[in-house]
Amino acid sequence: MTATSDLARTSESRVLTPRWRNRHRHWIGWLFILPWFIGFLCFDVLPFFLNLYLSFTDFSVGARLPNWVGLANYKEMAGGDHLIGISFKNTVYYMGFSVPLLIIFAFSLALLLNANIRGRGIYRTIYYLPSLVPVVAASIIWLFMLRTRGGLVNLALGLVGLGPVPWLSRPEWAKPALILMSLWGFGGQMVIYLAGLQGISQELYEAAEIDGASGRQKLIHITVPLMTPTIFFNLIMGIIGSFQVFTAAFIMTGGGPLNSTLFYMLHLYNNAFNYFKMGYASAMAVVLFFIILTLTLIVNWTSERWVYYDTG
Amino acid sequence: MTISIRQERVIHHGLIYLIVTAGAIVMLFPLLWTVSTSLKTPDQLVYTRIELIPDPIAWENYIKVFEIAPVLRYFRNTMIIVLCAEFGSLVVCSLVAYAFARIPFPGRNLMFVLLLSSMMLPGVVTLIPFFIIFDRLGWINTFLPLIVPRFLAHNPFYIFLMRQFFRGVPQDLSDAARIDGCSEFGIWWRIVMPVSKPVLAAVAIFTFQWIWNDFLYPLVYLGGNKDLWTLALGLNSLKGMEGDVTTHYQMAFSVLMIIPMVIIFAFGQKYFIRGITFSGLKG
């Protein structure tokens, strides 16, 4: 075996390999994504269309086959079911307070903790800590914290001469109670703002300082515009998330008192798994899907007016 | 009277300290109160004043909670689901992500668009059909509905996250390995996976947090079989009415559920924050 023949073989394989390799890789690429593709068909495509189909039936878990009822479920949603209006209003109320308050709290705290203060790592950890608490544990903890007699919130209010507030036992207080609890978890959002703030170039601030800009001017003209994409992202996620709020209400109030915390998702769950009206619940899911889609599109459309994208 | 820039700075920083410290106390107090309550005796529970360190401290609550609820069984069940989810996320999703990032094949772009669109699909749309399909298969009240989708990489977000990372791995490394006769499978396992530890860590932590947090899906699929309940379902089952006698146990259980998250956060803080930042998702 000489060096020349080795060289010849190498150059021969260089010519032959790519074509063979490419065909081989076509096959291997599909093989690699196959588990996901099967999962996609079974757990996304099939359920999506099945849900759509079921929404036109009166399917119940006990039944063998669903009966086609046309638009009956949608008609019942529009007219017959007074609870759906209540659950919709409750959800919008929750969203209207929880989403903006979360954004304001998280953004303000991110600004403060972005300042060069001592121990800010510890502060960040403390603010983030409640976000680590599993939703079930948080619900159990707040169920206890919000007790009318002996609950920590009312004990604290008592120290300043207020209360006691019947947080979870009166309809007018139950939604504020759940909103209050949701604010405890703003740390997750705060972290996203902190990451965004760190992405802003210091040169912009230095240039503004040379021009004699005050702290407030820098905030309004540099920080806020550059943070609008992040705020926008959290707004969309917040809206989508609040329409699917479920666990806290399910555990803490079960929708009560007097349906004051019956959120859309909870009503959907009740219809599907307590009343076994799967067809009706499917119709609710279809409507929720379009609500989320519409809200996302609207926010996305308005974002062109107020979200600043650095296209430079 | 004019104040110097230096004085202004001190006042400014003093104000920030005041606000963030007050806020930190408010944020931390529910957690301290939970720990405190978990160490109280039933007599101390009815006190109507704020008492952070109970006297005496009832350490035995943490032993008793294992007696009044099968905490170890809940833990075992949760860990079975966690391990399957970790396998699915780290092995199967990364294989899929590898193909999307580094193997050119016909239809790849279309498949990737489908993957992205599946990320937008709200879980509620598939909840009921899932239940009906799994019911027909006889899988309700077994672990199968919670673990089979994991083995089929039903986690578009993780695939997307890892695909973004894999694209950044130098192509020269793969080419060198390929010339040495390494298969795609070998390149994925021996070249790309070892240099992708940051994203794998983020996904692993995220998966753990997700399973640990999950309530709705275990409730729907496992609700009827107490032997298979997860920690989340177990904790919920302890819940009682106002003035009941299990509050201290509920709080001890809650603390037991929070501690693993805090430990994982302490060790994986860097990846944890990165994962949260990237996704912005929180149950």
XYZ file of C-alpha atoms in Angstrom:
595
model
C 0.000 0.000 0.000
C 1.572 3.288 -1.046
C 0.830 6.800 0.018
C -0.417 7.597 -3.475
C -3.179 5.041 -3.448
C -4.326 6.236 -0.056
C -4.563 9.723 -1.445
C -6.465 8.480 -4.475
C -8.976 6.715 -2.300
C -9.532 9.776 -0.184
C -10.195 11.976 -3.194
C -12.472 9.328 -4.660
C -14.555 9.238 -1.477
C -14.628 13.017 -1.436
C -16.386 12.913 -4.790
C -18.731 10.099 -3.900
C -19.601 10.774 -0.305
C -21.659 13.978 -0.467
C -24.363 12.573 -2.734
C -24.626 9.404 -0.729
C -24.423 11.346 2.486
C -27.185 13.728 1.481
C -29.586 10.948 0.660
C -28.677 9.280 3.895
C -29.248 12.507 5.786
C -32.691 13.092 4.263
C -33.720 9.851 5.693
C -32.023 10.414 9.029
C -33.521 13.923 9.374
C -37.045 12.572 9.118
C -36.154 9.731 11.454
C -34.951 12.224 14.057
C -38.106 14.350 13.938
C -40.447 11.365 13.669
C -41.355 11.203 17.403
C -42.313 14.872 17.363
C -44.254 14.486 14.108
C -46.282 11.560 15.457
C -46.867 13.556 18.649
C -47.887 16.589 16.611
C -50.472 14.574 14.668
C -51.799 12.735 17.726
C -51.686 15.518 20.298
C -52.211 18.705 18.277
C -53.849 18.119 14.895
C -56.213 15.310 15.857
C -57.396 16.915 19.151
C -57.827 20.299 17.476
C -60.231 18.944 14.863
C -61.836 16.545 17.314
C -62.544 19.485 19.596
C -64.060 21.412 16.716
C -66.251 18.431 15.800
C -67.320 17.779 19.398
C -68.419 21.387 19.762
C -71.251 20.571 17.308
C -72.358 17.520 19.307
C -73.956 16.800 22.656
C -71.196 14.375 23.603
C -71.073 13.225 27.201
C -68.503 10.893 28.753
C -70.965 8.070 29.354
C -72.311 8.167 25.793
C -70.937 5.808 23.173
C -71.288 8.102 20.186
C -71.783 11.850 19.932
C -75.001 13.234 18.398
C -74.700 16.039 15.918
C -76.633 19.023 17.279
C -75.418 21.701 14.903
C -75.034 25.103 16.501
C -77.038 24.230 19.624
C -74.030 24.545 21.962
C -73.116 27.934 20.555
C -76.734 29.072 20.820
C -76.823 27.984 24.444
C -73.638 29.954 25.089
C -75.190 33.031 23.484
C -78.538 32.793 25.270
C -79.310 29.882 27.559
C -76.381 29.746 29.956
C -76.362 32.758 32.276
C -73.258 31.460 34.074
C -71.126 31.914 30.991
C -71.792 35.656 30.984
C -70.834 35.780 34.657
C -67.673 33.743 34.082
C -66.742 35.982 31.162
C -67.237 39.166 33.196
C -65.253 37.709 36.094
C -62.394 36.825 33.789
C -62.318 40.276 32.187
C -62.428 41.896 35.649
C -59.540 39.727 36.821
C -57.561 40.428 33.652
C -58.302 44.167 33.777
C -56.726 44.542 37.194
C -54.215 41.724 37.444
C -52.427 42.219 34.109
C -51.769 46.004 34.350
C -50.923 45.846 38.066
C -48.460 43.013 37.459
C -46.798 44.978 34.669
C -46.555 48.144 36.785
C -45.182 46.327 39.851
C -42.745 44.176 37.929
C -41.468 47.018 35.761
C -41.063 49.473 38.656
C -39.212 46.967 40.783
C -36.985 45.997 37.869
C -36.070 49.677 37.426
C -35.276 50.036 41.131
C -33.264 46.816 41.250
C -31.375 47.761 38.119
C -29.948 50.736 40.027
C -26.485 50.307 41.428
C -27.431 49.589 45.033
C -25.715 47.318 47.510
C -27.215 43.863 47.966
C -29.363 44.068 44.867
C -28.666 40.373 44.149
C -30.293 39.510 47.486
C -33.243 41.811 46.809
C -33.753 40.247 43.384
C -33.728 36.768 44.915
C -36.259 37.768 47.570
C -38.636 39.258 44.997
C -38.231 36.222 42.792
C -38.687 33.645 45.569
C -42.531 33.639 45.643
C -42.547 32.795 41.902
C -40.881 29.498 42.782
C -43.775 28.431 44.995
C -45.922 25.851 43.148
C -49.406 27.200 42.399
C -51.050 24.599 44.627
C -48.859 25.501 47.593
C -49.388 29.226 46.938
C -53.157 28.678 46.871
C -53.104 26.744 50.154
C -50.870 29.388 51.754
C -53.096 32.270 50.643
C -56.232 30.415 51.652
C -54.763 30.555 55.138
C -53.399 34.106 54.818
C -56.777 35.475 53.708
C -58.864 34.019 56.523
C -61.286 36.527 57.958
C -60.318 35.758 61.558
C -56.633 35.231 62.288
C -55.482 35.500 58.654
C -52.205 37.353 58.286
C -53.588 39.944 55.851
C -56.342 40.929 58.261
C -53.958 40.872 61.235
C -51.724 43.303 59.343
C -54.716 45.477 58.425
C -55.745 45.389 62.083
C -52.380 46.892 63.069
C -53.259 50.026 61.100
C -56.835 50.024 62.329
C -58.494 48.534 59.262
C -60.577 45.475 58.606
C -61.218 42.698 59.125
C -62.068 42.110 55.472
C -64.079 38.949 54.645
C -61.772 38.217 51.705
C -62.967 34.870 50.457
C -66.449 34.723 51.940
C -68.003 37.790 50.322
C -68.554 38.120 46.565
C -67.293 41.702 46.383
C -63.964 40.786 48.000
C -63.182 37.414 46.426
C -61.884 38.692 43.084
C -59.695 41.399 44.684
C -58.336 38.655 46.960
C -57.275 36.506 44.008
C -55.793 39.541 42.229
C -53.841 40.391 45.386
C -52.517 36.858 45.465
C -51.520 36.964 41.785
C -49.411 40.058 42.488
C -47.292 38.030 44.902
C -45.850 36.206 41.904
C -44.651 39.214 39.899
C -41.006 38.135 40.297
C -41.044 35.977 37.173
C -42.041 38.968 35.059
C -39.574 41.224 36.884
C -36.715 38.952 35.805
C -37.725 39.405 32.168
C -37.649 43.192 32.556
C -34.267 43.023 34.278
C -32.884 41.057 31.351
C -34.342 43.637 28.962
C -32.871 46.538 30.955
C -29.438 44.968 30.848
C -29.679 44.815 27.071
C -29.913 48.613 26.765
C -26.626 50.094 25.644
C -24.970 52.305 28.289
C -23.708 54.578 25.521
C -27.239 55.910 25.006
C -27.390 57.062 28.627
C -23.911 58.564 28.456
C -24.822 60.497 25.324
C -27.995 61.771 26.992
C -26.030 62.839 30.074
C -23.669 64.865 27.930
C -26.746 66.602 26.518
C -27.798 67.357 30.104
C -30.751 64.945 30.353
C -32.224 64.396 33.815
C -32.929 60.997 35.307
C -36.590 61.268 34.461
C -35.893 62.327 30.877
C -33.596 59.334 30.430
C -36.347 57.066 31.750
C -39.038 58.477 29.463
C -36.983 58.932 26.313
C -34.587 55.988 26.462
C -35.574 53.276 28.919
C -39.325 53.069 28.337
C -39.217 53.181 24.504
C -36.506 50.540 24.403
C -38.454 48.364 26.835
C -41.749 48.471 24.907
C -41.086 45.141 23.117
C -40.606 43.456 26.502
C -43.687 45.138 27.984
C -45.623 44.100 24.889
C -44.480 40.495 25.279
C -45.553 40.414 28.934
C -48.877 42.047 28.068
C -49.726 39.320 25.550
C -48.579 36.547 27.865
C -50.534 38.122 30.732
C -53.760 38.383 28.727
C -53.475 34.817 27.439
C -52.577 33.549 30.904
C -55.423 35.327 32.690
C -57.995 33.844 30.315
C -56.811 30.420 31.378
C -56.599 31.148 35.109
C -57.852 28.070 36.855
C -55.880 26.456 39.657
C -56.043 29.212 42.277
C -59.802 29.664 41.910
C -60.425 25.916 41.774
C -58.523 25.320 45.020
C -59.363 28.460 46.982
C -62.974 29.281 46.180
C -64.292 26.655 43.780
C -65.837 29.581 41.891
C -67.697 30.980 44.874
C -68.966 32.830 46.796
C -72.059 33.319 44.616
C -70.050 32.588 41.440
C -67.908 35.682 42.009
C -64.724 33.788 41.107
C -66.248 31.507 38.504
C -63.718 32.192 35.747
C -64.188 31.096 32.170
C -61.722 28.228 32.448
C -63.315 27.019 35.681
C -66.769 27.052 34.095
C -65.349 25.110 31.157
C -63.782 22.567 33.505
C -67.035 22.181 35.451
C -69.020 21.585 32.277
C -66.561 18.997 31.001
C -65.647 17.083 34.138
C -68.449 17.712 36.641
C -71.537 17.954 34.436
C -69.942 15.785 31.699
C -71.208 18.156 29.014
C -68.137 17.571 26.873
C -69.731 18.887 23.685
C -70.692 22.149 25.362
C -67.266 22.506 26.992
C -65.664 21.915 23.583
C -67.714 24.782 22.169
C -66.453 26.931 25.067
C -62.897 25.927 24.189
C -63.422 26.897 20.544
C -64.732 30.314 21.613
C -61.805 30.737 24.024
C -59.413 29.848 21.229
C -60.872 32.596 19.036
C -60.902 35.102 21.915
C -57.206 34.477 22.536
C -56.445 34.622 18.822
C -58.374 37.895 18.414
C -56.789 39.531 21.465
C -53.331 38.552 20.281
C -54.025 39.965 16.834
C -55.464 43.207 18.241
C -52.542 43.770 20.596
C -50.170 42.863 17.805
C -51.871 45.344 15.474
C -51.852 48.215 17.978
C -48.254 47.387 18.855
C -47.169 48.945 15.585
C -48.181 52.261 17.087
C -46.379 52.010 20.385
C -43.765 49.291 20.305
C -40.329 50.473 19.336
C -38.270 48.016 17.349
C -34.636 48.774 16.769
C -34.457 48.067 13.064
C -31.338 50.153 12.553
C -31.034 76.221 50.284
C -29.406 74.196 47.555
C -28.384 70.608 47.898
C -25.295 69.222 46.285
C -25.360 66.458 43.690
C -23.750 64.189 46.257
C -26.495 64.828 48.789
C -29.123 64.354 46.131
C -27.575 61.000 45.294
C -27.684 59.915 48.928
C -31.352 60.895 49.236
C -32.138 59.184 45.948
C -30.428 55.941 46.950
C -31.895 56.125 50.451
C -35.366 56.274 48.935
C -34.658 53.265 46.734
C -33.424 51.260 49.730
C -36.514 52.206 51.697
C -38.902 51.102 48.941
C -37.162 47.859 48.016
C -36.676 46.857 51.656
C -40.323 47.479 52.526
C -41.350 45.565 49.407
C -38.984 42.709 50.219
C -40.507 42.334 53.683
C -44.014 42.209 52.207
C -42.928 39.614 49.634
C -41.079 37.465 52.124
C -43.594 37.572 54.951
C -46.066 35.020 53.551
C -43.203 32.524 53.246
C -41.951 33.204 56.783
C -45.542 32.957 58.021
C -45.905 29.597 56.267
C -42.745 28.222 57.883
C -43.789 29.669 61.229
C -47.284 28.160 61.032
C -45.859 24.791 60.019
C -44.100 24.722 63.413
C -47.082 25.634 65.572
C -49.313 23.459 67.709
C -53.106 23.553 67.162
C -53.420 25.734 70.294
C -51.089 28.342 68.848
C -52.982 28.383 65.549
C -55.942 30.217 67.015
C -53.851 33.111 68.356
C -55.046 36.362 66.874
C -51.700 38.147 66.906
C -48.628 37.954 64.725
C -46.129 35.593 66.316
C -43.320 34.607 63.990
C -41.327 32.253 66.232
C -43.686 29.848 67.987
C -43.044 28.732 71.548
C -42.709 25.777 71.815
C -41.568 24.917 68.291
C -43.504 21.871 67.076
C -40.877 20.132 64.938
C -42.929 16.946 65.144
C -45.409 18.428 62.633
C -42.952 17.485 59.918
C -43.001 13.853 61.045
C -46.767 13.789 61.565
C -47.489 15.100 58.081
C -46.028 11.870 56.693
C -48.523 9.969 58.854
C -51.666 11.918 57.986
C -50.863 11.913 54.237
C -48.907 9.380 52.131
C -46.353 12.049 51.242
C -43.711 9.543 50.185
C -46.080 7.864 47.756
C -47.084 11.249 46.293
C -43.398 12.042 45.975
C -42.653 8.738 44.242
C -45.531 9.277 41.790
C -44.404 12.818 41.031
C -40.829 11.634 40.473
C -41.948 8.898 38.037
C -43.600 11.593 35.924
C -40.616 13.926 36.362
C -38.125 11.277 35.205
C -40.167 10.412 32.118
C -40.575 14.106 31.341
C -36.836 14.682 31.734
C -36.070 11.787 29.387
C -38.545 13.133 26.850
C -37.278 16.703 27.148
C -33.554 16.016 27.158
C -33.263 12.993 24.832
C -36.225 13.008 22.461
C -36.722 16.781 22.144
C -32.994 17.321 21.653
C -32.908 14.729 18.843
C -35.745 16.573 17.121
C -34.092 19.923 17.774
C -30.814 18.573 16.381
C -32.499 17.589 13.119
C -34.177 21.009 12.836
C -30.927 22.800 13.544
C -28.309 20.793 11.683
C -29.667 18.203 9.253
C -30.938 19.634 5.976
C -33.845 17.499 4.744
C -36.746 18.194 2.396
C -39.785 19.617 4.171
C -37.765 20.863 7.112
C -38.956 24.463 6.868
C -42.601 23.441 6.585
C -42.214 21.133 9.584
C -40.628 23.941 11.567
C -43.530 26.274 10.793
C -45.896 23.550 12.029
C -43.817 23.256 15.196
C -44.014 27.006 15.805
C -47.759 27.060 15.169
C -48.268 24.238 17.670
C -46.610 26.501 20.248
C -49.453 28.984 19.791
C -52.207 26.434 20.403
C -53.728 27.019 23.870
C -53.840 23.891 26.026
C -57.568 24.284 26.618
C -58.356 23.400 22.999
C -56.821 19.960 23.390
C -57.884 19.265 26.991
C -61.250 17.612 26.284
C -60.235 15.628 23.169
C -57.179 14.381 25.112
C -59.444 13.171 27.868
C -61.790 11.417 25.460
C -58.957 9.759 23.508
C -57.234 8.584 26.670
C -60.558 7.451 28.093
C -61.218 5.305 24.992
C -57.726 3.858 25.266
C -58.429 2.968 28.904
C -55.553 5.186 30.064
C -57.505 7.327 32.551
C -56.271 6.786 36.105
C -52.904 5.564 34.857
C -49.676 7.511 34.326
C -49.832 6.942 30.566
C -51.600 10.225 29.583
C -48.958 12.167 31.488
C -45.908 10.323 30.177
C -46.626 9.066 26.640
C -46.790 12.607 25.130
C -43.410 13.265 26.746
C -41.801 10.383 24.868
C -43.201 11.839 21.653
C -41.504 15.202 22.229
C -44.830 16.947 22.776
C -42.997 20.048 23.916
C -42.506 22.463 21.014
C -41.057 25.147 23.232
C -38.137 23.001 24.407
C -37.448 21.915 20.825
C -37.400 25.547 19.752
C -35.118 26.556 22.635
C -32.606 23.792 21.924
C -32.743 24.303 18.171
C -31.720 27.942 18.651
C -28.780 26.847 20.776
C -27.677 23.976 18.502
C -27.532 26.328 15.527
C -24.790 28.220 17.301
C -22.516 25.199 17.710
C -19.612 25.480 15.196
C -20.287 23.409 12.074
C -16.574 22.501 11.814
C -16.915 20.198 14.803
C -19.649 18.184 13.074
C -17.775 18.100 9.766
C -14.616 16.837 11.424
C -16.562 14.098 13.166
C -18.371 13.190 9.950
C -15.065 12.782 8.065
C -13.945 10.493 10.867
C -16.978 8.362 10.047
C -19.250 9.456 12.829
C -22.999 9.003 12.221
C -25.549 11.781 12.742
C -26.619 9.995 15.870
C -23.014 9.969 17.055
C -22.537 13.661 16.255
C -25.677 14.547 18.189
C -24.627 12.505 21.189
C -20.852 13.017 21.241
C -20.344 16.464 19.751
C -23.437 18.629 20.110
C -24.889 17.390 23.410
C -21.694 17.824 25.462
C -21.228 21.440 24.381
C -24.916 22.294 24.935
C -24.985 21.860 28.691
C -26.332 25.372 29.405
C -29.485 24.895 27.343
C -29.918 21.307 28.550
C -29.664 22.499 32.149
C -32.243 25.213 31.495
C -34.630 22.694 29.912
C -34.076 20.152 32.702
C -34.834 22.712 35.409
C -37.811 24.027 33.501
C -39.234 20.523 33.056
C -38.892 19.814 36.751
C -40.613 23.066 37.674
C -43.422 22.406 35.219
C -44.186 18.891 36.515
C -43.823 19.993 40.135
C -46.307 22.818 39.481
C -48.798 20.975 37.319
C -52.248 20.602 38.803
C -54.890 20.546 36.064
C -53.582 17.567 34.057
C -52.942 15.243 37.020
C -56.362 16.259 38.343
C -58.070 15.310 35.099
C -56.142 12.091 34.439
C -55.343 10.779 37.929
C -58.103 12.319 40.028
C -59.941 9.000 40.438
C -56.974 6.919 41.579
C -55.583 8.083 44.916
C -52.663 5.663 44.658
C -51.282 7.607 41.711
C -51.759 11.128 43.068
C -48.938 13.615 42.718
C -47.736 15.977 45.455
C -49.894 18.779 44.042
C -53.063 16.655 44.253
C -52.076 15.378 47.682
C -51.587 18.845 49.074
C -54.936 19.982 47.688
C -56.666 17.038 49.365
C -55.511 18.282 52.789
C -57.313 21.569 52.300
C -60.069 22.276 54.783
C -62.451 24.926 55.967
C -61.723 27.925 58.172
C -60.582 27.033 61.654
C -59.855 23.388 60.866
C -57.218 21.384 62.674
C -54.847 20.477 59.836
C -53.548 23.953 58.974
C -50.129 23.335 60.508
C -49.826 20.109 58.483
C -50.918 21.875 55.292
C -48.230 24.476 55.879
C -45.612 21.789 56.581
C -46.597 20.021 53.357
C -46.355 23.345 51.484
C -42.874 23.950 52.880
C -41.849 20.433 51.793
C -43.073 21.251 48.294
C -41.294 24.596 48.147
C -37.879 23.421 49.412
C -36.895 21.364 46.314
C -37.714 24.331 44.065
C -35.595 26.645 46.206
C -32.667 24.174 46.242
C -32.817 23.754 42.469
C -33.015 27.509 42.072
C -30.003 28.015 44.329
C -27.872 25.605 42.293
C -29.182 26.403 38.838
C -29.895 30.113 39.274
C -28.029 31.070 36.101
C -29.938 28.627 33.885
C -33.198 29.153 35.708
C -33.228 32.892 35.056
C -32.158 32.290 31.456
C -35.017 29.854 30.915
C -37.574 32.190 32.495
C -36.243 35.139 30.553
C -36.424 33.285 27.288
C -39.928 32.037 27.738
C -41.686 34.459 29.998
C -43.950 31.588 30.973
C -45.057 30.822 34.454
C -47.910 28.477 35.449
